[in-house]
Tab-separated table of C-alpha atoms in Angstrom:
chain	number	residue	atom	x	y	z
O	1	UNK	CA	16.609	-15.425	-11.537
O	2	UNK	CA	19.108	-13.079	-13.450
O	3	UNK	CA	21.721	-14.932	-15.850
O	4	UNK	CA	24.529	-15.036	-12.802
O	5	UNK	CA	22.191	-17.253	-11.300
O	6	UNK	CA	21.029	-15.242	-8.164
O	7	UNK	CA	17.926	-13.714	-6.885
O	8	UNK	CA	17.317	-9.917	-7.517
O	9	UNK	CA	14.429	-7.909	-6.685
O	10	UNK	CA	13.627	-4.869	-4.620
O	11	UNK	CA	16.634	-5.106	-2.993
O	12	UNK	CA	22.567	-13.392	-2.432
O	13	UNK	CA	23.677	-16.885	-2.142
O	14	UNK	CA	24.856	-16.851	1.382
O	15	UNK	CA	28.417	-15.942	0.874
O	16	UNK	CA	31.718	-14.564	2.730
O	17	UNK	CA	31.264	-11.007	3.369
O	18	UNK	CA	33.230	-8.492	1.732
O	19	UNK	CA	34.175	-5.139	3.200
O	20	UNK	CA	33.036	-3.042	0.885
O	21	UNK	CA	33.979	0.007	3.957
O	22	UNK	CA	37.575	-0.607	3.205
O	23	UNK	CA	37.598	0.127	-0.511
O	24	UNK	CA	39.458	2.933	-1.700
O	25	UNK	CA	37.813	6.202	-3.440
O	26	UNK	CA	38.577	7.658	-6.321
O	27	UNK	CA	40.734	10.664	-6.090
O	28	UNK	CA	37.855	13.044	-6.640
O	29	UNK	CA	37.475	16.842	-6.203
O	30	UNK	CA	33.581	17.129	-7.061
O	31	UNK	CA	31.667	19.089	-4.669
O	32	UNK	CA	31.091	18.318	-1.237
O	33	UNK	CA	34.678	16.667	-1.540
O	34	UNK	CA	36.089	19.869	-1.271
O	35	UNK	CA	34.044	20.857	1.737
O	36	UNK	CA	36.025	22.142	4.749
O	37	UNK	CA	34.899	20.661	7.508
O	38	UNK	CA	37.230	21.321	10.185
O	39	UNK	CA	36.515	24.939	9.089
O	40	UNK	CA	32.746	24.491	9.582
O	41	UNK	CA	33.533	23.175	12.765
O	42	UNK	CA	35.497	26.092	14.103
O	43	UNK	CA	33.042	28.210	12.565
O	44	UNK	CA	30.518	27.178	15.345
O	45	UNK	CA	28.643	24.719	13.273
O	46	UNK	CA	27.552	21.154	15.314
O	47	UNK	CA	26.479	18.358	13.447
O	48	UNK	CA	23.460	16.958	14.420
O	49	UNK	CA	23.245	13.111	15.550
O	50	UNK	CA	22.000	10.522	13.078
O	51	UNK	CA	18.557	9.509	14.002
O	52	UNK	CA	16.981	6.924	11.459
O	53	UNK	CA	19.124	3.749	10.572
O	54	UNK	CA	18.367	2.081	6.828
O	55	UNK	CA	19.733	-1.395	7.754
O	56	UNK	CA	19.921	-3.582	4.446
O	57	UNK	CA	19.842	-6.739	5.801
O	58	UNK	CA	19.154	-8.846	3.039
O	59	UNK	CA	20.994	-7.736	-0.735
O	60	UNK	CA	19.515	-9.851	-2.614
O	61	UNK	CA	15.425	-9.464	-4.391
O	62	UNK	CA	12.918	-11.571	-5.748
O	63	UNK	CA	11.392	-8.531	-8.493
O	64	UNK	CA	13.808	-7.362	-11.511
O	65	UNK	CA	12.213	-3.687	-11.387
O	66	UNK	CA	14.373	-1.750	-14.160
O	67	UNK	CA	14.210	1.650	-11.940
O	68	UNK	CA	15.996	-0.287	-9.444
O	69	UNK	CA	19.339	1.859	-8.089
O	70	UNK	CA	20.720	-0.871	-6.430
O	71	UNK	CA	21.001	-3.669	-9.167
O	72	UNK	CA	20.199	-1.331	-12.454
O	73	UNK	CA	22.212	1.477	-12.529
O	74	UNK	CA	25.934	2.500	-11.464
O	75	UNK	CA	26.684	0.680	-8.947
O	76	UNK	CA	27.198	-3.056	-8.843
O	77	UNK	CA	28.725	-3.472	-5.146
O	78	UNK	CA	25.784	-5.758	-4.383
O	79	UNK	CA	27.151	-8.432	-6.153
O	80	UNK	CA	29.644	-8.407	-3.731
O	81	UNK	CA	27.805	-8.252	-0.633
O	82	UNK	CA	27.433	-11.026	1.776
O	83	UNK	CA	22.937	-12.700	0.939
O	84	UNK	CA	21.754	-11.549	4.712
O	85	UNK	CA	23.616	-9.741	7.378
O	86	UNK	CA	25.567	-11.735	9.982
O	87	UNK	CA	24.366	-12.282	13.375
O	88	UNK	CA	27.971	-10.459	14.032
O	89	UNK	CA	27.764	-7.533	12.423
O	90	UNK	CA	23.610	-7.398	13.658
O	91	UNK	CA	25.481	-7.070	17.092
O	92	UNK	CA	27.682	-4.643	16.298
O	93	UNK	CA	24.759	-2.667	14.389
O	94	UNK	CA	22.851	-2.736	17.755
O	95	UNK	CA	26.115	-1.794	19.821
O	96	UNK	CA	26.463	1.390	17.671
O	97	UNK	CA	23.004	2.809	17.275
O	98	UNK	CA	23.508	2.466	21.199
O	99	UNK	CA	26.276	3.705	21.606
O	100	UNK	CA	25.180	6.766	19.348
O	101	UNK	CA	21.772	7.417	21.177
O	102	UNK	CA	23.664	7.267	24.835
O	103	UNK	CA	25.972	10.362	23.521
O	104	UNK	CA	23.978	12.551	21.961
O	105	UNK	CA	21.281	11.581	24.486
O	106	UNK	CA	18.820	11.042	22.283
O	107	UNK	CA	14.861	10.076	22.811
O	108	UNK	CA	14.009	7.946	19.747
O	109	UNK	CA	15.559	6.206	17.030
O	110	UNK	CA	13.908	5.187	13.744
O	111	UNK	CA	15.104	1.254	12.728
O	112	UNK	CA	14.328	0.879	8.935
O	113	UNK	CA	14.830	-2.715	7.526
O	114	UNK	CA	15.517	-2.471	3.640
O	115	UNK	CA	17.014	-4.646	0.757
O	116	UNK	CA	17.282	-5.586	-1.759
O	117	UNK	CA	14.320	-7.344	-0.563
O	118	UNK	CA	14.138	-7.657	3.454
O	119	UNK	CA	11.660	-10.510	3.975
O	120	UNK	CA	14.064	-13.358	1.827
O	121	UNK	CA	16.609	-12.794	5.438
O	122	UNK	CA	13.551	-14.513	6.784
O	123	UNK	CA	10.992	-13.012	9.882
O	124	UNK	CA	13.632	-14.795	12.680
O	125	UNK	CA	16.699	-12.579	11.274
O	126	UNK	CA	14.443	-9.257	11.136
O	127	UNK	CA	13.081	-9.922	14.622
O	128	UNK	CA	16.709	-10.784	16.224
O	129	UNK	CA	17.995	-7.634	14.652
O	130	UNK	CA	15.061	-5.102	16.060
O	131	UNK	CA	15.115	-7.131	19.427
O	132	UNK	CA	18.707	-6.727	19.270
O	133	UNK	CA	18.901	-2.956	19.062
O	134	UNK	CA	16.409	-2.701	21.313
O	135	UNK	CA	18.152	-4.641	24.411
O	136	UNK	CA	21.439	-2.634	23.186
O	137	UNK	CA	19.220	0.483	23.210
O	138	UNK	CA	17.661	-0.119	26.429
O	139	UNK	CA	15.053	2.385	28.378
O	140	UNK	CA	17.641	5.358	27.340
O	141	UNK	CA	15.716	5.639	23.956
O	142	UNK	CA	12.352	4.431	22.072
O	143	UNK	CA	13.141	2.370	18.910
O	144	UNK	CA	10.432	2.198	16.457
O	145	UNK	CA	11.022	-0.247	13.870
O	146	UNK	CA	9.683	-0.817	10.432
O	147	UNK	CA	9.957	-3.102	6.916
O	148	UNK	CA	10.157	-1.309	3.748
O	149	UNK	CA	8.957	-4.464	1.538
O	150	UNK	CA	8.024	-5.126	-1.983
O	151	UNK	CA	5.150	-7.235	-0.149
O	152	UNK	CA	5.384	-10.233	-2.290
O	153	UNK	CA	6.205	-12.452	0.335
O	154	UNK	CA	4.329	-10.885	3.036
O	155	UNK	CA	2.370	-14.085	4.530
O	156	UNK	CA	0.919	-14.261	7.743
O	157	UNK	CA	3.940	-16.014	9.887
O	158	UNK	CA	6.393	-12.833	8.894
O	159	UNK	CA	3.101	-10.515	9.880
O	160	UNK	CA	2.725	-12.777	13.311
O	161	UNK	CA	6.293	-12.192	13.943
O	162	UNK	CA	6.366	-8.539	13.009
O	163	UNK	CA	3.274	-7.820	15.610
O	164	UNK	CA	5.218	-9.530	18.423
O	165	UNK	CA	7.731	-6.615	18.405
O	166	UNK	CA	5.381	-3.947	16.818
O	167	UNK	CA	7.487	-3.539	13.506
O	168	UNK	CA	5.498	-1.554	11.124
O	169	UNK	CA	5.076	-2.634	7.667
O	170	UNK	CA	5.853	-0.330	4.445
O	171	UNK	CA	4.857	-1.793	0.857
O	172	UNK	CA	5.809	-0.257	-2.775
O	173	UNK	CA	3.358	-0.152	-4.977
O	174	UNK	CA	3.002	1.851	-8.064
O	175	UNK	CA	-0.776	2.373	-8.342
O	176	UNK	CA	-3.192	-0.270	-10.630
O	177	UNK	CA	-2.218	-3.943	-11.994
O	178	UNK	CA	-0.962	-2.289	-15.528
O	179	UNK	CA	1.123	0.844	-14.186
O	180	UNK	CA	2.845	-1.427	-11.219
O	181	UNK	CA	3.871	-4.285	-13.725
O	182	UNK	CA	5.461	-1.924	-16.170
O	183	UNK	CA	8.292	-2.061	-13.903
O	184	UNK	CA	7.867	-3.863	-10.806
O	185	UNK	CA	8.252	-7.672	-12.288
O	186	UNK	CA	9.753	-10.444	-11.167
O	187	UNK	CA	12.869	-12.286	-13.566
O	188	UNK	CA	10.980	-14.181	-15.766
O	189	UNK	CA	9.009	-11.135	-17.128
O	190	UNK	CA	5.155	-11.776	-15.201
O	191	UNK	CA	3.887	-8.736	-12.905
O	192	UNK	CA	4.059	-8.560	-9.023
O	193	UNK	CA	0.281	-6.410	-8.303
O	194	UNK	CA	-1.525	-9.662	-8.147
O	195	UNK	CA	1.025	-10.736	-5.261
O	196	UNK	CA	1.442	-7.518	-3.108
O	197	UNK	CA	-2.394	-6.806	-3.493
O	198	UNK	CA	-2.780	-9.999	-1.926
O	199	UNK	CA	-0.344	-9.215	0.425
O	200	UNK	CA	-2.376	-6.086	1.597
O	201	UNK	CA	-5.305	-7.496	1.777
O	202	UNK	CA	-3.800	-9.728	4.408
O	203	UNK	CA	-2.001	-6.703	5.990
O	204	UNK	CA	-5.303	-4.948	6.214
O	205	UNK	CA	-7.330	-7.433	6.876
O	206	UNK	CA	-5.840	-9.118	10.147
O	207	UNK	CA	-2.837	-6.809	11.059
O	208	UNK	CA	-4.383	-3.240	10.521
O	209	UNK	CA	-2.219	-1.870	13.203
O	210	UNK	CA	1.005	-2.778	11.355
O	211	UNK	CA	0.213	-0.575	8.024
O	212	UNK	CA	2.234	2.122	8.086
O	213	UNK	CA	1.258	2.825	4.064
O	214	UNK	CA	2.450	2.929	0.746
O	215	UNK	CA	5.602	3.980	-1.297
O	216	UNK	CA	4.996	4.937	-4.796
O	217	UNK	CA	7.276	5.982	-7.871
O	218	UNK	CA	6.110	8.271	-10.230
O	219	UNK	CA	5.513	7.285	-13.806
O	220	UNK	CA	4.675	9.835	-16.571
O	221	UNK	CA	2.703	6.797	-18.215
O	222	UNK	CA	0.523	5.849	-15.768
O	223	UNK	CA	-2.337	8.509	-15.180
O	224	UNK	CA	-1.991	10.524	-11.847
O	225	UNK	CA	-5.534	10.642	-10.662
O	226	UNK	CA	-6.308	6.790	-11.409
O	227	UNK	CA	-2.676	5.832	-10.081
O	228	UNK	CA	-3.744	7.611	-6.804
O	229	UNK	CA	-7.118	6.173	-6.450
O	230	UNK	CA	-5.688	2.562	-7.364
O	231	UNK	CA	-3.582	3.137	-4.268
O	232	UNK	CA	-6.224	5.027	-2.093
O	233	UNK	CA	-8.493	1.449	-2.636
O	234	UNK	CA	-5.666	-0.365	-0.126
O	235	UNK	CA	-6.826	2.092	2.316
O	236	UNK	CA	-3.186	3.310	3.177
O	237	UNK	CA	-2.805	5.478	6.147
O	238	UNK	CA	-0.148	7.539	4.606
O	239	UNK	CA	1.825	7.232	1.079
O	240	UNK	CA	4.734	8.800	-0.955
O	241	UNK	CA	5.234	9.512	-3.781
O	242	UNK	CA	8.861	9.307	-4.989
O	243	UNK	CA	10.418	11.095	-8.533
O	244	UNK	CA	12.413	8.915	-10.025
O	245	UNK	CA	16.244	8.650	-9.228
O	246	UNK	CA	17.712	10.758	-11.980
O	247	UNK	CA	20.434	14.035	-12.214
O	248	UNK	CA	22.041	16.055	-14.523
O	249	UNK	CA	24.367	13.542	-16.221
O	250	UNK	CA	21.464	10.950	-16.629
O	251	UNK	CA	17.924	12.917	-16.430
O	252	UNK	CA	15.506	10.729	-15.920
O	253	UNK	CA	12.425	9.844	-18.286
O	254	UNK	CA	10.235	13.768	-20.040
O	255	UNK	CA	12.919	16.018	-18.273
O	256	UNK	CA	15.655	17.282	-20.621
O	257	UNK	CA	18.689	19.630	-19.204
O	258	UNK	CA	17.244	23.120	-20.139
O	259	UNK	CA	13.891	22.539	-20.579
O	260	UNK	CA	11.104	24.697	-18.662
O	261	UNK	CA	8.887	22.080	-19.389
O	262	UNK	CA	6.873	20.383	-16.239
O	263	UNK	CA	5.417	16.931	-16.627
O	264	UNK	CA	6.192	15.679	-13.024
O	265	UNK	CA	4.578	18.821	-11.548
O	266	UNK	CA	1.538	18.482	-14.096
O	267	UNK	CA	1.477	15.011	-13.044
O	268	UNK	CA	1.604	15.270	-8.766
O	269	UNK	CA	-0.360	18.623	-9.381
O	270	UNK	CA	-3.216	16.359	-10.823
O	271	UNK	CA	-2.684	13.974	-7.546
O	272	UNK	CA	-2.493	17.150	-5.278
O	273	UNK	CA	-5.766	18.941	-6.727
O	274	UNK	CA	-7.747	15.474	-6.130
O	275	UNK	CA	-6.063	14.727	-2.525
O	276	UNK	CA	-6.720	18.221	-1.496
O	277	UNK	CA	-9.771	19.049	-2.908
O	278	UNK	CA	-11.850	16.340	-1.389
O	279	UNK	CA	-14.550	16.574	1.241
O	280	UNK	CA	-12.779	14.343	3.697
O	281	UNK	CA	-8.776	13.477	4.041
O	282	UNK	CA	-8.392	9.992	2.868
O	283	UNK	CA	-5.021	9.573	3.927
O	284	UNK	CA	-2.012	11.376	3.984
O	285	UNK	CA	0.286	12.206	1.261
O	286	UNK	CA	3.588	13.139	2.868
O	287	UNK	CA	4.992	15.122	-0.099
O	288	UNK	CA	2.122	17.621	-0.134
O	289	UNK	CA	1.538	17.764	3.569
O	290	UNK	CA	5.342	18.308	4.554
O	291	UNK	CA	5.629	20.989	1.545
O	292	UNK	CA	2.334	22.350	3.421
O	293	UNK	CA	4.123	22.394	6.686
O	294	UNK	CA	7.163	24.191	4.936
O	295	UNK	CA	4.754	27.020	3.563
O	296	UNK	CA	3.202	28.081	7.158
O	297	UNK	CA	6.592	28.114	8.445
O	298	UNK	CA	6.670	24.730	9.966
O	299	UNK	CA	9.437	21.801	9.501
O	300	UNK	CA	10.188	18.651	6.972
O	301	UNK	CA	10.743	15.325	8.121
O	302	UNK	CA	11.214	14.744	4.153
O	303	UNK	CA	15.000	14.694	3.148
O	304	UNK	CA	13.825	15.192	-0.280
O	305	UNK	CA	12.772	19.067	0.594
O	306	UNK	CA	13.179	21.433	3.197
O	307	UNK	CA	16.687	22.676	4.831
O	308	UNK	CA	16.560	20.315	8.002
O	309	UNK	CA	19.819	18.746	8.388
O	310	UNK	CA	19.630	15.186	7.013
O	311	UNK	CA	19.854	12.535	10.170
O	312	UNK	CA	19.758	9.289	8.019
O	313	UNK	CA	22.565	6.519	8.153
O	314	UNK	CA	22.483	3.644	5.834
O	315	UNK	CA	24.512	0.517	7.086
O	316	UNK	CA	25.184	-2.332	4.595
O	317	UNK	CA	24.737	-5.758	4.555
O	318	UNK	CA	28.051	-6.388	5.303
O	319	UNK	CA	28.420	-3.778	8.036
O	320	UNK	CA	29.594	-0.976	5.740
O	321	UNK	CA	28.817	2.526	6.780
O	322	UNK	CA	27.007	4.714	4.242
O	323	UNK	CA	25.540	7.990	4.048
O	324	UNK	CA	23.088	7.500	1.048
O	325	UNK	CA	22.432	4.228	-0.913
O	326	UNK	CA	20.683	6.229	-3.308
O	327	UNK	CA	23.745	7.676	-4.824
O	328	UNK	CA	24.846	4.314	-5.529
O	329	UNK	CA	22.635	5.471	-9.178
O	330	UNK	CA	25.427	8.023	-9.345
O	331	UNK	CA	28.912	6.172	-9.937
O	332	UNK	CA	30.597	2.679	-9.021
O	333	UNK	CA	31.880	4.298	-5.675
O	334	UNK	CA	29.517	6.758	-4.602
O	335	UNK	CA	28.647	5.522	-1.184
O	336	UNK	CA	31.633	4.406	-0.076
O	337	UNK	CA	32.841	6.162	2.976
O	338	UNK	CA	35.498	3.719	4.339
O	339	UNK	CA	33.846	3.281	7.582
O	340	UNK	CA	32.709	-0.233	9.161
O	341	UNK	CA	30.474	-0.805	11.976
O	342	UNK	CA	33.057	-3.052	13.527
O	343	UNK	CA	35.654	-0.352	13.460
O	344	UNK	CA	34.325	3.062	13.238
O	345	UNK	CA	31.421	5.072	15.706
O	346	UNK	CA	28.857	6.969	13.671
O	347	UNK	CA	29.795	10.131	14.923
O	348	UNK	CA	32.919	9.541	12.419
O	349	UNK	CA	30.369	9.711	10.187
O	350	UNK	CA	28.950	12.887	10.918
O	351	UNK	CA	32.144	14.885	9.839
O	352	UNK	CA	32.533	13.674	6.629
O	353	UNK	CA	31.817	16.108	3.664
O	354	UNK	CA	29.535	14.332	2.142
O	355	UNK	CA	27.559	14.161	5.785
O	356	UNK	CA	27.978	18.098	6.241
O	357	UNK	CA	26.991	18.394	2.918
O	358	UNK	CA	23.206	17.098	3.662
O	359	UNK	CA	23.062	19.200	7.116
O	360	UNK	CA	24.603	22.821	6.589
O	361	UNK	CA	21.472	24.199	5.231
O	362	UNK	CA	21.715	26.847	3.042
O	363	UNK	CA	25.657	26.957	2.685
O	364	UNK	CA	25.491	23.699	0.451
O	365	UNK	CA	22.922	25.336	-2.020
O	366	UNK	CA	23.707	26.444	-5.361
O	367	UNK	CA	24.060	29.846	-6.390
O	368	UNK	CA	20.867	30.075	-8.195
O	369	UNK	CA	18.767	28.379	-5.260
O	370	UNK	CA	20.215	30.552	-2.801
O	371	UNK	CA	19.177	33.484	-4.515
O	372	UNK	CA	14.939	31.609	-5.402
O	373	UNK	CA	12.362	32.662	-3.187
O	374	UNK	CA	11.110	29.080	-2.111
O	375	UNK	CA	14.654	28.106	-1.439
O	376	UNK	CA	13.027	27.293	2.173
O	377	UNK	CA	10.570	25.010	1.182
O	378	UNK	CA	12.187	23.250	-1.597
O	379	UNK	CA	15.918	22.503	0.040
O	380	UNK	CA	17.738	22.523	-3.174
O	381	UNK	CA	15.814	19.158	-3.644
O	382	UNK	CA	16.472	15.305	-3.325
O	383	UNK	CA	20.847	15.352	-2.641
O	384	UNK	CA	20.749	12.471	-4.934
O	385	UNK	CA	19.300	14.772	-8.025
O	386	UNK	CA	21.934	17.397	-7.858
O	387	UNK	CA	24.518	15.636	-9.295
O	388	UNK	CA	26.531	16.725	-12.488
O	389	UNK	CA	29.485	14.560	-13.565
O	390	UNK	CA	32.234	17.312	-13.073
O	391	UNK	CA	30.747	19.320	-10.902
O	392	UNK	CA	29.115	17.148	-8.303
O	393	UNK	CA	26.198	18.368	-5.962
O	394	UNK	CA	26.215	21.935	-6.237
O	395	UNK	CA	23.754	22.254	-8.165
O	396	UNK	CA	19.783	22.583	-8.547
O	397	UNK	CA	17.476	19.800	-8.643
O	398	UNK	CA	17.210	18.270	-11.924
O	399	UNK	CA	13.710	18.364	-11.488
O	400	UNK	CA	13.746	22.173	-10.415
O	401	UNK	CA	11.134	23.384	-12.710
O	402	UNK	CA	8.981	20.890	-11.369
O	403	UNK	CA	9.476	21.712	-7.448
O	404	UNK	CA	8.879	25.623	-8.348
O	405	UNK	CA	5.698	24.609	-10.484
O	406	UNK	CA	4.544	22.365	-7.348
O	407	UNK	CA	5.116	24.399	-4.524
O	408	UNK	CA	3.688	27.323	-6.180
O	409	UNK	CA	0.886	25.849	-6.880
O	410	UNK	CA	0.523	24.125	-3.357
O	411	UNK	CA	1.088	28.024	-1.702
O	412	UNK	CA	-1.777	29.199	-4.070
O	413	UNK	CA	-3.980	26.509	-3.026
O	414	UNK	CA	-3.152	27.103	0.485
O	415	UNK	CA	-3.028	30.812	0.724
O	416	UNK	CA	-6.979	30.903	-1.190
O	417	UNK	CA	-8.087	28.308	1.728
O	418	UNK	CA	-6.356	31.043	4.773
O	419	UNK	CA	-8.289	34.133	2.664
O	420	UNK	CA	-11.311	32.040	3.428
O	421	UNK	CA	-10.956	32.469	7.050
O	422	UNK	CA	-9.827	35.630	7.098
């Protein structure tokens, strides 16, 4: 528990929801706020339709991680925010995402159930809100559905209920028992690896099918090659690895604004040479395959590299319409939009600036990355680490010398495996 008496954790008391969508904005002129859309519009450019929904239905967490953007950094709307989503605004989620795949006709949807913490709304509230969609949704698209959890309370009742409507199962997890507990605790201070190994063991052990793998932040403490294995011994069919949520006016831990140093490409280089270089794939690492992908001319899926226009919508607990809750690390404000499921279709969405921003490719890279010769591959970077108090998201990566150290090295490895077969 944290001193106001609630529960915290990887992302409340039940309480009366607050619409967050209606709050005003600062009066701010940072880039993409300045971003003529109408003119992009008449230009000839089309947005393209949102096609993965981040639904935080729970905003509360049972873990105190101190890397957590929701509860650690700018932002502190989740105080505000309703415990669980109401059965209400669940309907009107399901009418929307409808509503949105019958106009731009589209095929599939991806349903992502998030937190704070989504297993403390309960398996019954998770299950109503993917059958939900899915009735809404109808035979007009496919909705595949899955839990980002911190897998401490993953038992085998939320796992029963979870294979009844095939919703796949994501866990965090930063690697062994000492580099996951130097930041993924719960209030009172003890670790969580004892309790999400557990966890995965059960996942593995009777619902294989459910895995869908493992989400892991980067820590320039924990060693790369024994963080990796730690994670390859839960026999994960696919992981991540994320950098941490830092920019330019807060850089996050070993990268300093000017420095050509590169500890988080020595780092996921280390990870890279091991993953690659084996005699057999042991599972996929989505950071290295997608920037693979990139290299022989291929697409991302990734929004963290890559020029694809970004397709993800984050809707709040409370039925607020976001574009990013990431960027809630950025300022009190930062993902406020205005909009409300109740009120407002997602294509309203889709022309604001900060929306355009994340799909006009090229046109909303800086300068200096539209002039770097793996501008293609690398995207600029994560939107989130771009920012510069003043100057908002035009700008590099704050982990740029890191992406051109990786990628380069990637291409290399690559490019020696074509000669091979040449």
């Amino acid at each position: 528990m944290r001193d106001d008496g609630r529960i915290l954790s990887s992302g409340v008391d039940q309480g009366v929801a607050v619409d967050s969508g209606s709050m005003p904005r600062e009066d701010r002129t940072e880039w993409p706020e300045t971003l003529d859309v109408p003119a992009l519009v008449a230009g000839g450019w089309t947005p393209t339709p949102f096609g993965e929904f981040v639904v935080k239905v729970n905003s509360r967490c049972d873990l105190a991680c101190d890397y957590c953007y929701v509860y650690e950094m700018a932002d502190q709307s989740w105080r505000d925010q309703p415990m669980r989503m109401s059965t209400s605004t669940a309907a009107w989620l399901a009418h929307r995402i409808a509503e949105h795949a019958e106009a731009h006709g589209l095929r599939s949807v991806e349903l992502i159930l998030h937190g704070g913490e989504p297993l403390l709304a309960g398996p019954d509230l998770l299950s109503a809100i993917v059958a939900g969609v899915r009735e809404a949704v109808g035979e007009r698209a496919r909705v595949n559905a899955r839990v980002q959890t911190n897998g401490v309370r993953l038992d085998a009742g939320s796992l029963r209920a979870f294979d009844e409507l095939g919703i796949k199962v994501a866990v965090s997890l930063d690697g062994g028992r000492a580099a996951h507990d130097r930041h993924r605790r719960f209030a009172n201070g003890k670790g969580s690896h004892d309790a999400v190994a557990a966890s995965l063991a059960l996942l593995r052990g009777s619902f294989p099918h459910l895995f869908s793998g493992l989400l892991c932040t980067v820590d320039l403490a924990n060693d790369p090659v024994a963080t990796y294995e730690a994670l390859l011994g839960h026999e994960p069919p696919k992981m991540d690895f994320l950098l941490p949520l830092g920019d330019w006016s807060s850089p996050p831990p070993g990268r300093v604004r000017g420095s050509a140093r590169t500890p988080y490409a020595d780092w996921l280089i280390a990870v890279f040479d091991r993953w690659y270089g084996a005699p057999r794939k042991d599972t996929e690492i989505r950071l290295f395959s997608e920037i693979i992908q990139l290299l022989l001319g291929g697409r991302s899926n990734n929004e963290s590299i890559g020029l694809m226009p970004v397709t993800v919508l984050v809707i709040d607990t409370d039925g607020a319409i976001e574009l990013s809750d990431t960027v809630k690390s950025l300022r009190p404000d930062s993902s406020v939009t205005g909009l409300h499921v109740s009120r407002n279709a997602f294509d309203e969405a889709l022309l604001l600036p900060d929306a355009a921003a994340r799909q006009i490719g090229e046109l909303a890279l800086a300068p200096e990355c539209r002039s770097c010769q793996v501008r293609s591959v690398c995207g600029g970077g994560y939107y989130a680490h771009r920012y510069d108090r003043g100057r908002g998201f035009a700008n590099p990566s704050v982990y740029c010398p890191d992406l051109l150290k990786l990628i380069g090295h990637i291409r290399n490895a690559v490019a020696a495996d074509l000669e091979r077969f040449r």
